[in-house]
């Protein structure tokens, strides 16, 4: 079984909270497996990814479990946010949609909480 | 062509209604095909899956078409719901997110209504 | 890398706007690649697909980039809309959910903005 997965969040705090709950449950359910889980954030949800934001602690904890956190540069630009503003766990990708397609093309599952 | 598919519902009644409409349309469109369709419910949508709930009849009818209905044990616990409270068509899986990934790894399509 | 992708929209104008932004970013990010991108619209979002609607211009521009726009006949019927009412870029498919599964079965990625 292949357990690689990309979680997609592009709306509001409720959806990011749901994704983080999904991600914690995922790691808890598969302690013996090796896999890559990616959280890809684009659209208005980018505004939730600040280093001083309400989700910074939960994002850091999820990264501690192994989660890769990627954010869309297009979204950063659209909302006028600087890379330095982001949580330190965030990696910037040029286009979030390309990341979503590329991971699926590699065999990752897609989940939209 | 492979027609196996997992429908994911994790929010409110409007989304469950949309999924059930999708599912009815799917069975109606493919009368000659053999496939497995799964409805996976996690998150707050678990609260819609009660045996006495407004969706119980529609869920039973969809199961009659062939639909497999699976619900997340993590969600049951989080909302303090007992397995006996559920519609009889519900199967409990340990973690809904693992079900979503496992089915996609087997080649099922994913639809989030 | 395979870049074929289907974008799924079934709710309201905000979600169609998000999808169209995603689609523009996708074409902008991959100028050297050959791929098929499909926008599949079903559910209440069908009401946004009129030739005189607020999204007609953006849909025509996206089609100009190469986007294939498909809409669900079940949704048209459910909302009492005639095929002639649609934007000229729309192709009608018998069942939107079958389109979503068939494209994924062919290897397309799925994105739900």
Coordinates of C-alpha atoms in Angstrom, one line a residue, chain C residues 1-2 12 19-20 23 28-30 34-35 42 47 51-52 54 66 68-69 87-90 94 101-102 107:
Chain C
X1 CA 5.2 14.4 -15.9
X2 CA 1.6 14.2 -16.8
X12 CA -21.3 29.1 -5.8
X19 CA -11.3 27.7 -9.9
X20 CA -10.8 30.2 -12.7
X23 CA -6.8 27.6 -14.0
X28 CA 0.7 30.6 -16.8
X29 CA 3.0 28.1 -14.9
X30 CA 3.3 25.6 -17.7
X34 CA 1.1 20.0 -23.4
X35 CA -1.9 18.9 -21.3
X42 CA -22.4 20.2 -11.8
X47 CA -26.7 28.4 -12.7
X51 CA -24.2 33.0 -21.8
X52 CA -25.3 36.3 -20.2
X54 CA -21.2 37.3 -14.8
X66 CA -7.1 25.8 -23.9
X68 CA -12.3 22.4 -21.9
X69 CA -15.5 23.4 -20.1
X87 CA -22.2 29.9 -22.6
X88 CA -21.1 28.8 -26.0
X89 CA -17.8 27.3 -24.6
X90 CA -19.8 24.7 -22.6
X94 CA -24.7 13.1 -19.6
X101 CA -14.4 9.4 -12.6
X102 CA -13.6 8.7 -16.2
X107 CA -4.8 9.5 -15.1

